[in-house]
PDB file of C-alpha atoms in Angstrom:
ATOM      1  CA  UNK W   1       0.000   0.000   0.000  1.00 84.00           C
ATOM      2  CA  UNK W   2       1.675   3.595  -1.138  1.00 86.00           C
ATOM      3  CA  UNK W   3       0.035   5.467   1.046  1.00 94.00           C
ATOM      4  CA  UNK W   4      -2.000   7.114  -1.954  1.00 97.00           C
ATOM      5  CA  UNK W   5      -5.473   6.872  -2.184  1.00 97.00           C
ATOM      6  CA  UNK W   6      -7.700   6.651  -5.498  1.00 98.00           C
ATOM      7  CA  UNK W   7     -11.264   6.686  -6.101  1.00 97.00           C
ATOM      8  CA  UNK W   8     -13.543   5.193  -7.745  1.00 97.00           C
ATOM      9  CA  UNK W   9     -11.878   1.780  -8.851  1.00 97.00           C
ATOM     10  CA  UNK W  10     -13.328   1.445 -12.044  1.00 97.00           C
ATOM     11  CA  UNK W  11     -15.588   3.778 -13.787  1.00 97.00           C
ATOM     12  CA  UNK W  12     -17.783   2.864 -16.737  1.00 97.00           C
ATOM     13  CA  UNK W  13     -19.202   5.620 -18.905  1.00 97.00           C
ATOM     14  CA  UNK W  14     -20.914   6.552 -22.068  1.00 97.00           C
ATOM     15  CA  UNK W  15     -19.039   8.661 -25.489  1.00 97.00           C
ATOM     16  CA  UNK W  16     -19.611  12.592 -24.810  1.00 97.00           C
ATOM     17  CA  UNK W  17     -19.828  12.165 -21.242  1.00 97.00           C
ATOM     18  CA  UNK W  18     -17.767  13.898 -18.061  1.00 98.00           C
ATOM     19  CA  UNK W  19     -16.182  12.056 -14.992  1.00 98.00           C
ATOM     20  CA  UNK W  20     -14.005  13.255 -12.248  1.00 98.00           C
ATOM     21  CA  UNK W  21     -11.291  10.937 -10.955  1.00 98.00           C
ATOM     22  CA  UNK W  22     -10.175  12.390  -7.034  1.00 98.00           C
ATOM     23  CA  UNK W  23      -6.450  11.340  -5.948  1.00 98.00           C
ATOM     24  CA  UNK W  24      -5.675  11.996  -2.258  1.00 98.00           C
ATOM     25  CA  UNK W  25      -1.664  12.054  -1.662  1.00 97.00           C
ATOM     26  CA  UNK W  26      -0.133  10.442   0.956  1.00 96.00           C
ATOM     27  CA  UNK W  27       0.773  12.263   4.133  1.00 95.00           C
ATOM     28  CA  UNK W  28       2.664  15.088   3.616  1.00 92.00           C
ATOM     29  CA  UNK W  29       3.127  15.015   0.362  1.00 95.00           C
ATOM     30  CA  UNK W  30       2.774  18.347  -1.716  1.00 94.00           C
ATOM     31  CA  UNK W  31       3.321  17.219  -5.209  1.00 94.00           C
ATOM     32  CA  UNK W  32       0.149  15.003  -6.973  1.00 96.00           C
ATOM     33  CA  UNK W  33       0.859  13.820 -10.649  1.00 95.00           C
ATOM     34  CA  UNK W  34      -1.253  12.535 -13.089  1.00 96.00           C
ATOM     35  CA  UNK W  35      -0.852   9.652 -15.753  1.00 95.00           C
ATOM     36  CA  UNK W  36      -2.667   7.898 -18.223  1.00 96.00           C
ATOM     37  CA  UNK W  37      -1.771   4.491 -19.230  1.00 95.00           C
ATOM     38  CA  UNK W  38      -2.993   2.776 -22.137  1.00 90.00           C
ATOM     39  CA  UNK W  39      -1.442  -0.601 -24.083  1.00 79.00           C
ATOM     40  CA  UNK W  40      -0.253   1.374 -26.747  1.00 74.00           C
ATOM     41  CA  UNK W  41       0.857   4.414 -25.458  1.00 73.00           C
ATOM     42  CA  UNK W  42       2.647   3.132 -22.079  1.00 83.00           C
ATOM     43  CA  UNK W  43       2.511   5.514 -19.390  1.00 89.00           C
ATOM     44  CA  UNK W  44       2.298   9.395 -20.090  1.00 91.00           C
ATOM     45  CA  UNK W  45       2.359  11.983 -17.658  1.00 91.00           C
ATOM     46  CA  UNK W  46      -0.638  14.347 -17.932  1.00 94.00           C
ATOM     47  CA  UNK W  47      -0.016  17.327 -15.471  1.00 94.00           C
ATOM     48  CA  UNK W  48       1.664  17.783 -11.824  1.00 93.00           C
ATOM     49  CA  UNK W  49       0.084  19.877  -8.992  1.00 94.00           C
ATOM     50  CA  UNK W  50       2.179  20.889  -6.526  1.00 93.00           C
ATOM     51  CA  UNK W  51       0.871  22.742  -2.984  1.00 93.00           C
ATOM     52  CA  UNK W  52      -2.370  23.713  -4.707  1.00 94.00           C
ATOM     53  CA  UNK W  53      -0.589  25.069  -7.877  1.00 94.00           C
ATOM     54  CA  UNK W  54       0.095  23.657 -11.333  1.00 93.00           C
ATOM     55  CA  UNK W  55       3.880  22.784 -12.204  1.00 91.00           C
ATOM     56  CA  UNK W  56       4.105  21.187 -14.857  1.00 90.00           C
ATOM     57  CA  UNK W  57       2.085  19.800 -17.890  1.00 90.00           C
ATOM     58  CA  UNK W  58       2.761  17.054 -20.392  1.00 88.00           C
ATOM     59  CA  UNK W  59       0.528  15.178 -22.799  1.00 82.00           C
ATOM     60  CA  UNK W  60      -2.896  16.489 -21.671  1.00 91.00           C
ATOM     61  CA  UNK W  61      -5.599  16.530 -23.481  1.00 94.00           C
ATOM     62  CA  UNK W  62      -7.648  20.190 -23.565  1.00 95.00           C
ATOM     63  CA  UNK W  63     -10.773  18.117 -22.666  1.00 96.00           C
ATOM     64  CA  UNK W  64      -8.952  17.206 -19.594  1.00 97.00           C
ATOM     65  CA  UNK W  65      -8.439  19.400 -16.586  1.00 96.00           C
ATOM     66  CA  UNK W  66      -6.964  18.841 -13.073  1.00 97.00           C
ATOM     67  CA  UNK W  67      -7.052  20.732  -9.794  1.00 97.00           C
ATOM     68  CA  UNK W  68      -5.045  20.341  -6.138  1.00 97.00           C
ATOM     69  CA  UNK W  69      -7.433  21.818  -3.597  1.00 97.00           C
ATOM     70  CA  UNK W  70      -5.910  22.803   0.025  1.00 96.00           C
ATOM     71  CA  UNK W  71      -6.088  19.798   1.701  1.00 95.00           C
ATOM     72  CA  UNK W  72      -3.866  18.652  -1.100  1.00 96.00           C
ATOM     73  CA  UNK W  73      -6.102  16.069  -2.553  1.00 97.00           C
ATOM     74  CA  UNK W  74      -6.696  16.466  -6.676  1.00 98.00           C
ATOM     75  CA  UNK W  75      -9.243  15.815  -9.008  1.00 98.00           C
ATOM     76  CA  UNK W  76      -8.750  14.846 -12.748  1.00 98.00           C
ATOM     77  CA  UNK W  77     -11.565  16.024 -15.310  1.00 98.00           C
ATOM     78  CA  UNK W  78     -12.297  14.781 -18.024  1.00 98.00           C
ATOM     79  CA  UNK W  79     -15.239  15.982 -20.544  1.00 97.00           C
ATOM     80  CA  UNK W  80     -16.732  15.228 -23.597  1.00 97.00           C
ATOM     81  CA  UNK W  81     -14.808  11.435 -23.784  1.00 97.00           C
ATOM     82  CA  UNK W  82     -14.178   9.494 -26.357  1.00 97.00           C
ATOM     83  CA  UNK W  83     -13.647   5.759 -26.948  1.00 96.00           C
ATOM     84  CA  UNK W  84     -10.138   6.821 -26.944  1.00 94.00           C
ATOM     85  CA  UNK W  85     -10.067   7.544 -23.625  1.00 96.00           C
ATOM     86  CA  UNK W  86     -10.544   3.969 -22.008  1.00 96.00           C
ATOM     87  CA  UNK W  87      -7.830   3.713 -20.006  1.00 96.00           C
ATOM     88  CA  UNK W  88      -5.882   3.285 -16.592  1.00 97.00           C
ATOM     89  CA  UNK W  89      -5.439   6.420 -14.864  1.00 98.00           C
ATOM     90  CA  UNK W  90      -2.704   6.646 -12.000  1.00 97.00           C
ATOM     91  CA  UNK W  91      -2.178   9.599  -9.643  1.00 97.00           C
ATOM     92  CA  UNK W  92       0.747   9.623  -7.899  1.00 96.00           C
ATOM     93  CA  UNK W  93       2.013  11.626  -5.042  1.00 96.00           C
ATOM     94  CA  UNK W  94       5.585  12.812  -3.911  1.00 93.00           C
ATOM     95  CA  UNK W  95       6.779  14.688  -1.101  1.00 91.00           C
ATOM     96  CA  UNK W  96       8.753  17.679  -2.974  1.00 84.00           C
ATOM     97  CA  UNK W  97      10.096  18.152  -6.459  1.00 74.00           C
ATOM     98  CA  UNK W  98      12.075  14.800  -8.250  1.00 71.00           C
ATOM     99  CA  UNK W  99      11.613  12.970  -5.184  1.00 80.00           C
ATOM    100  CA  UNK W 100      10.577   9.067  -5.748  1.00 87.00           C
ATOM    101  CA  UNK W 101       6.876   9.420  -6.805  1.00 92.00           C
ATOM    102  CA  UNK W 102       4.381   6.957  -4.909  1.00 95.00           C
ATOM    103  CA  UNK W 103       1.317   5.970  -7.486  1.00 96.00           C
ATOM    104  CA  UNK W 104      -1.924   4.892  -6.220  1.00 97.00           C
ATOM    105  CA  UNK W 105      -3.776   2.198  -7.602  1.00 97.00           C
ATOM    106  CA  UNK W 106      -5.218   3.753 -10.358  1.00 97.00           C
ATOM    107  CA  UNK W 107      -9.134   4.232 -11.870  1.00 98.00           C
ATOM    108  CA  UNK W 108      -9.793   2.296 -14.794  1.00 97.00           C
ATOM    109  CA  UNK W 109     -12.143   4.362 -16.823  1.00 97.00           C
ATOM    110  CA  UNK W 110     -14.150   2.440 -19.758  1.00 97.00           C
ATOM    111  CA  UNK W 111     -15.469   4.441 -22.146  1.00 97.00           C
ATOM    112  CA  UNK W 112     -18.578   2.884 -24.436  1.00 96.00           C
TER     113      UNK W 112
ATOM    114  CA  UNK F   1      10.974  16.642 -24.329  1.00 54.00           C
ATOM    115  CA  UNK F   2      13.267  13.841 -23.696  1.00 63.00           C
ATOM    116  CA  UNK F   3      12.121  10.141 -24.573  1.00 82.00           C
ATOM    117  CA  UNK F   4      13.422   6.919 -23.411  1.00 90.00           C
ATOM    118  CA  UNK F   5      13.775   4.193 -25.214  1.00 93.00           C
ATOM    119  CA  UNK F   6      13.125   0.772 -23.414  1.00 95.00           C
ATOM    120  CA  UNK F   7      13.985  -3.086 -25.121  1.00 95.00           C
ATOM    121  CA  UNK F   8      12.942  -5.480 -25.369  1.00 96.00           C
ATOM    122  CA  UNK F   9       9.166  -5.021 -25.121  1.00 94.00           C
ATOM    123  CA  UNK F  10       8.511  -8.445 -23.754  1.00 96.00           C
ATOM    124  CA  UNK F  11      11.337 -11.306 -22.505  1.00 97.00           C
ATOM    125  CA  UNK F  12       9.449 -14.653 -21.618  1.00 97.00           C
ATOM    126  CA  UNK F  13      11.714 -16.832 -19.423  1.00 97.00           C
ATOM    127  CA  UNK F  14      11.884 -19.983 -17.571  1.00 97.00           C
ATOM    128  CA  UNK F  15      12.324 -19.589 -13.792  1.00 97.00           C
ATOM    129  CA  UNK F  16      15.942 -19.982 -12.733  1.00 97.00           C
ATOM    130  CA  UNK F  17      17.363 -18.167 -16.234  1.00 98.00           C
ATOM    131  CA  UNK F  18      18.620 -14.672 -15.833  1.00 98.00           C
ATOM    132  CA  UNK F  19      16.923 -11.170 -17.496  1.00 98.00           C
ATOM    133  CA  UNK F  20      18.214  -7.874 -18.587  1.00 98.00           C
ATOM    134  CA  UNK F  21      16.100  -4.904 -20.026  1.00 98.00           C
ATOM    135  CA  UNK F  22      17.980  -1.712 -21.489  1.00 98.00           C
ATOM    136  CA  UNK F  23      17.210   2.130 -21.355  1.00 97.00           C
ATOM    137  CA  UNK F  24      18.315   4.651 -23.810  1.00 96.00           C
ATOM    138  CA  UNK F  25      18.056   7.834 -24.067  1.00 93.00           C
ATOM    139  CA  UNK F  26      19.706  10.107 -27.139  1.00 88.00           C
ATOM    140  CA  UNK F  27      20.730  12.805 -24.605  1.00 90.00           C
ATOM    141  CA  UNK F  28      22.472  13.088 -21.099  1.00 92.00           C
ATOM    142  CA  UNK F  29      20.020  12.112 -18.183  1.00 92.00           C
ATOM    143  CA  UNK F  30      20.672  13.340 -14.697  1.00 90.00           C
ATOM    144  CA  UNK F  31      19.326  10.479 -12.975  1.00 91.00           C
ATOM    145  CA  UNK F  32      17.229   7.577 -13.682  1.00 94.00           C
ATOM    146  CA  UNK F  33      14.690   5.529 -11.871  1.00 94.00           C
ATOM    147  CA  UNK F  34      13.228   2.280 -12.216  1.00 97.00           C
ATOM    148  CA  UNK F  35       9.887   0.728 -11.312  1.00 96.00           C
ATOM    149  CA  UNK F  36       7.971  -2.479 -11.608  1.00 97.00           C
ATOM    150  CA  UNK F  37       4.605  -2.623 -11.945  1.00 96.00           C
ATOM    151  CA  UNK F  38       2.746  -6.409 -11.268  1.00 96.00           C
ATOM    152  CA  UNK F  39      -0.447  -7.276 -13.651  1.00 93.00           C
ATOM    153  CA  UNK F  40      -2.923  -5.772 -12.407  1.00 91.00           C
ATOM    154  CA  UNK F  41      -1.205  -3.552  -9.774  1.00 94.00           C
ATOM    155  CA  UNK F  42       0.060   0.127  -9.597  1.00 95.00           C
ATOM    156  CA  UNK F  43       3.952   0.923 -10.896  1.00 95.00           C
ATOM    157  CA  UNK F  44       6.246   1.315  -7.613  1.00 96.00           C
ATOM    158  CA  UNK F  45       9.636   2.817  -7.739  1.00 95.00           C
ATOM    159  CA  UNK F  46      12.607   0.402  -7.250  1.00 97.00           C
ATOM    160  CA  UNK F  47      15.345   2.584  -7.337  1.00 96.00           C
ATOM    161  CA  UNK F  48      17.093   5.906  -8.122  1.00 94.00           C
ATOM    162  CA  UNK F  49      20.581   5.960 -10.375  1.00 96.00           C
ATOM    163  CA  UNK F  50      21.883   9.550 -10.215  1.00 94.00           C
ATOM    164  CA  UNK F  51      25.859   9.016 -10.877  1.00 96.00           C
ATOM    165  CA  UNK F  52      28.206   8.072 -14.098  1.00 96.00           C
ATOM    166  CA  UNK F  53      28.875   4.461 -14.050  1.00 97.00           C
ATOM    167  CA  UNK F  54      26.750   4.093 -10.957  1.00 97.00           C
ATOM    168  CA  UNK F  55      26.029   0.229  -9.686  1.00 98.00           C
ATOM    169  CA  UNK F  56      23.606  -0.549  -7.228  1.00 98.00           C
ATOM    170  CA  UNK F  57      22.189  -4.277  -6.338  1.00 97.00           C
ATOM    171  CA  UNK F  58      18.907  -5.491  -4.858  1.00 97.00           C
ATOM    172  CA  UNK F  59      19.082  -8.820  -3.889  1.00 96.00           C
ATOM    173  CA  UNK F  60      19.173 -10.743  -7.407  1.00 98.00           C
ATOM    174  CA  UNK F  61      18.428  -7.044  -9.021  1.00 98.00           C
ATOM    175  CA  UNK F  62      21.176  -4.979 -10.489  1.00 98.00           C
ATOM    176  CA  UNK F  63      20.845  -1.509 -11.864  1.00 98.00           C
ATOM    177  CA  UNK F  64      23.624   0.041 -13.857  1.00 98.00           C
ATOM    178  CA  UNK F  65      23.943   3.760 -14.754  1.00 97.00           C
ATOM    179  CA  UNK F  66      26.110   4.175 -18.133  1.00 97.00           C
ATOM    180  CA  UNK F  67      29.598   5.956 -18.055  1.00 96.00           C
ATOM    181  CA  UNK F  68      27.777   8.624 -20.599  1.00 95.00           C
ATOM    182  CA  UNK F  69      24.554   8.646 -18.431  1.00 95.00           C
ATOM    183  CA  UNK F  70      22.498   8.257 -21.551  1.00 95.00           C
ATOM    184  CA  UNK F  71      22.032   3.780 -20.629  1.00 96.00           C
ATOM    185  CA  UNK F  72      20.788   2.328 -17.829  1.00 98.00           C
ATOM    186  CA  UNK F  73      20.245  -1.469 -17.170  1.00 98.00           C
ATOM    187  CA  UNK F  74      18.512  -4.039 -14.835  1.00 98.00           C
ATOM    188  CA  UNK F  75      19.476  -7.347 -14.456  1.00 98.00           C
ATOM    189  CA  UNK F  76      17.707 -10.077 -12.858  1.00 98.00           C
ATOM    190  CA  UNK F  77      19.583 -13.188 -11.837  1.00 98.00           C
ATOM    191  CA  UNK F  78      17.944 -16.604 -11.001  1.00 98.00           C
ATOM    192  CA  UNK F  79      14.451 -14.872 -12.113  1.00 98.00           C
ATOM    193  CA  UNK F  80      11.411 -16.243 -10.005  1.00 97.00           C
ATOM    194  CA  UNK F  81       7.503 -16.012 -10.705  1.00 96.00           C
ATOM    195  CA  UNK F  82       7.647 -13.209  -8.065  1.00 96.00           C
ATOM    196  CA  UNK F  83       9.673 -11.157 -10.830  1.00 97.00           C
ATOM    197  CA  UNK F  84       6.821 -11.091 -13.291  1.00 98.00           C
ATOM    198  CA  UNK F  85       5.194  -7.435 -14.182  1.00 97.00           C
ATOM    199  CA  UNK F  86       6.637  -5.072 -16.596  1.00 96.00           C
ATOM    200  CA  UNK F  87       9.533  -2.887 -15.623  1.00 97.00           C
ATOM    201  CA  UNK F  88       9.529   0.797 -16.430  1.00 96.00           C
ATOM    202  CA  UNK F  89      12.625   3.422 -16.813  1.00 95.00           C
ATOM    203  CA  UNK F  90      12.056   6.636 -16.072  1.00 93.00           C
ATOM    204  CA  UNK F  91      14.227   9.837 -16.805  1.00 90.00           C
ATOM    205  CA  UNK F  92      13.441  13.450 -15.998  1.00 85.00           C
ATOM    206  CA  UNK F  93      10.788  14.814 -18.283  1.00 77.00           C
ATOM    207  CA  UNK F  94      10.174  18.242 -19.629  1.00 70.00           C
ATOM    208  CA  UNK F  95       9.315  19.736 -16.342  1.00 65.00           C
ATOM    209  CA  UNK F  96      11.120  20.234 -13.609  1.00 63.00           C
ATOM    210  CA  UNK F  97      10.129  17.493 -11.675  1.00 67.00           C
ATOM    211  CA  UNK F  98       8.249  15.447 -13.911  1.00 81.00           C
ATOM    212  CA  UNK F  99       9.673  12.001 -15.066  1.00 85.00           C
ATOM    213  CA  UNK F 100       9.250  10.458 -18.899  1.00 88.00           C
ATOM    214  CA  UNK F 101       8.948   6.953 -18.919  1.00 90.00           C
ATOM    215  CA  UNK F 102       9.763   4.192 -21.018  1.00 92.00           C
ATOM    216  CA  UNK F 103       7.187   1.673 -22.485  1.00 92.00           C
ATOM    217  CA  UNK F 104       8.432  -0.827 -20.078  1.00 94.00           C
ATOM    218  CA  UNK F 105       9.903  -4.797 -20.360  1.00 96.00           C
ATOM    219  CA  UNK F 106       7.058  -7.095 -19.397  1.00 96.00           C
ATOM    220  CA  UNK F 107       8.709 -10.299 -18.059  1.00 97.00           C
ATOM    221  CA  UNK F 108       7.119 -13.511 -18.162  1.00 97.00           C
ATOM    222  CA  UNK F 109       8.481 -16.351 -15.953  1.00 97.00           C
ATOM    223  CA  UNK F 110       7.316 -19.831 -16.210  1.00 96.00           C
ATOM    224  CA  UNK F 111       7.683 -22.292 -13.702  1.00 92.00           C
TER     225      UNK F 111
END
């Protein structure tokens, strides 16, 4: 168990439809990251939060939006899906910047 | 941003035979890190690399930095079915503190 807390588990939806994934770090951790993984595309970092602000983006989508709130936990949004976005999606959490990241156990999000 | 490269894509082995999966990256990388993730389960970090030529053992798992810090290997002796999931280099990403993985070795281990 990292420590790092996902919810829901799995998540079944319908094509045009919005879901929001919540992450909640570990214990003082200020840094939440988000990643999608798929079987063809591997694991690719979508956006990092860190102490309520945004630090860094990477291969996220405009239909996708994130958040860190002040008790630190985040939420991933995602509108107007596509089958295309069936996938696993991990948050992870670390305490500062490049420090070993800790990934929860993802939400698998089907998309029909 | 920076990519790593990861082979092979899949190594199926009997139990008892040793593995190796390579990292590669076409520029300088200031550290590297390593994770495993089991089927079904989450990825979970293994271990850091951060000097040239760097060498650092886990039990039957060694990790090797290159002298050029653009290579980085793990090598399981004696593999068991506990060693099965896919294994995942990571090197620093476009941000600051974000990390660029590769598409991972998934190791296969028959009894």
């Amino acid at each position: 168990d990292s420590g790092v807390t996902q919810t829901p588990k799995h998540l079944i939806t319908a094509t045009g439809q919005r879901v929001t994934l919540r992450c909640s770090p570990r214990s003082g951790d200020l840094s939440v990251y988000w990643y999608q993984q798929s079987l063809d595309q591997g694991l690719q970092f979508l956006i990092q939060y860190y102490n309520g602000e945004e630090r860094a983006k990477g291969n996220i989508l405009e239909r996708f939006s994130a958040q860190q709130f002040p008790d630190l936990h985040s939420e991933l949004n995602l509108s107007s899906l596509e089958l295309g976005d069936s996938a696993l999606y991990f948050c992870a959490s670390s305490v500062g910047f490049r420090d070993t990241q800790y990934f929860g156990p993802g939400t698998r999000l089907t998309v029909l | 941003g920076q990519q790593v490269m990861q082979i092979p894509q899949y190594q199926h082995v009997q139990e008892g035979e040793d593995f190796t999966t390579y990292c590669n990256s076409s520029t300088t990388l200031s550290n590297i890190q390593w994770y495993k993730q089991r089927p079904g389960g989450h990825p979970v970090f293994l271990i850091q690399l951060v000097k040239s030529g760097e060498v650092k053992k886990q039990k039957r798992l060694t990790f090797q930095f290159g002298e050029a810090k653009k290579n980085s290997s793990l090598h399981i002796t004696a593999t068991q079915t506990t060693d099965v999931g896919t294994y995942f280099c990571a090197g620093p990403g476009s941000g600051y503190s974000t990390l660029t993985f590769g598409k991972g070795t998934m190791l296969l281990v028959s009894p």
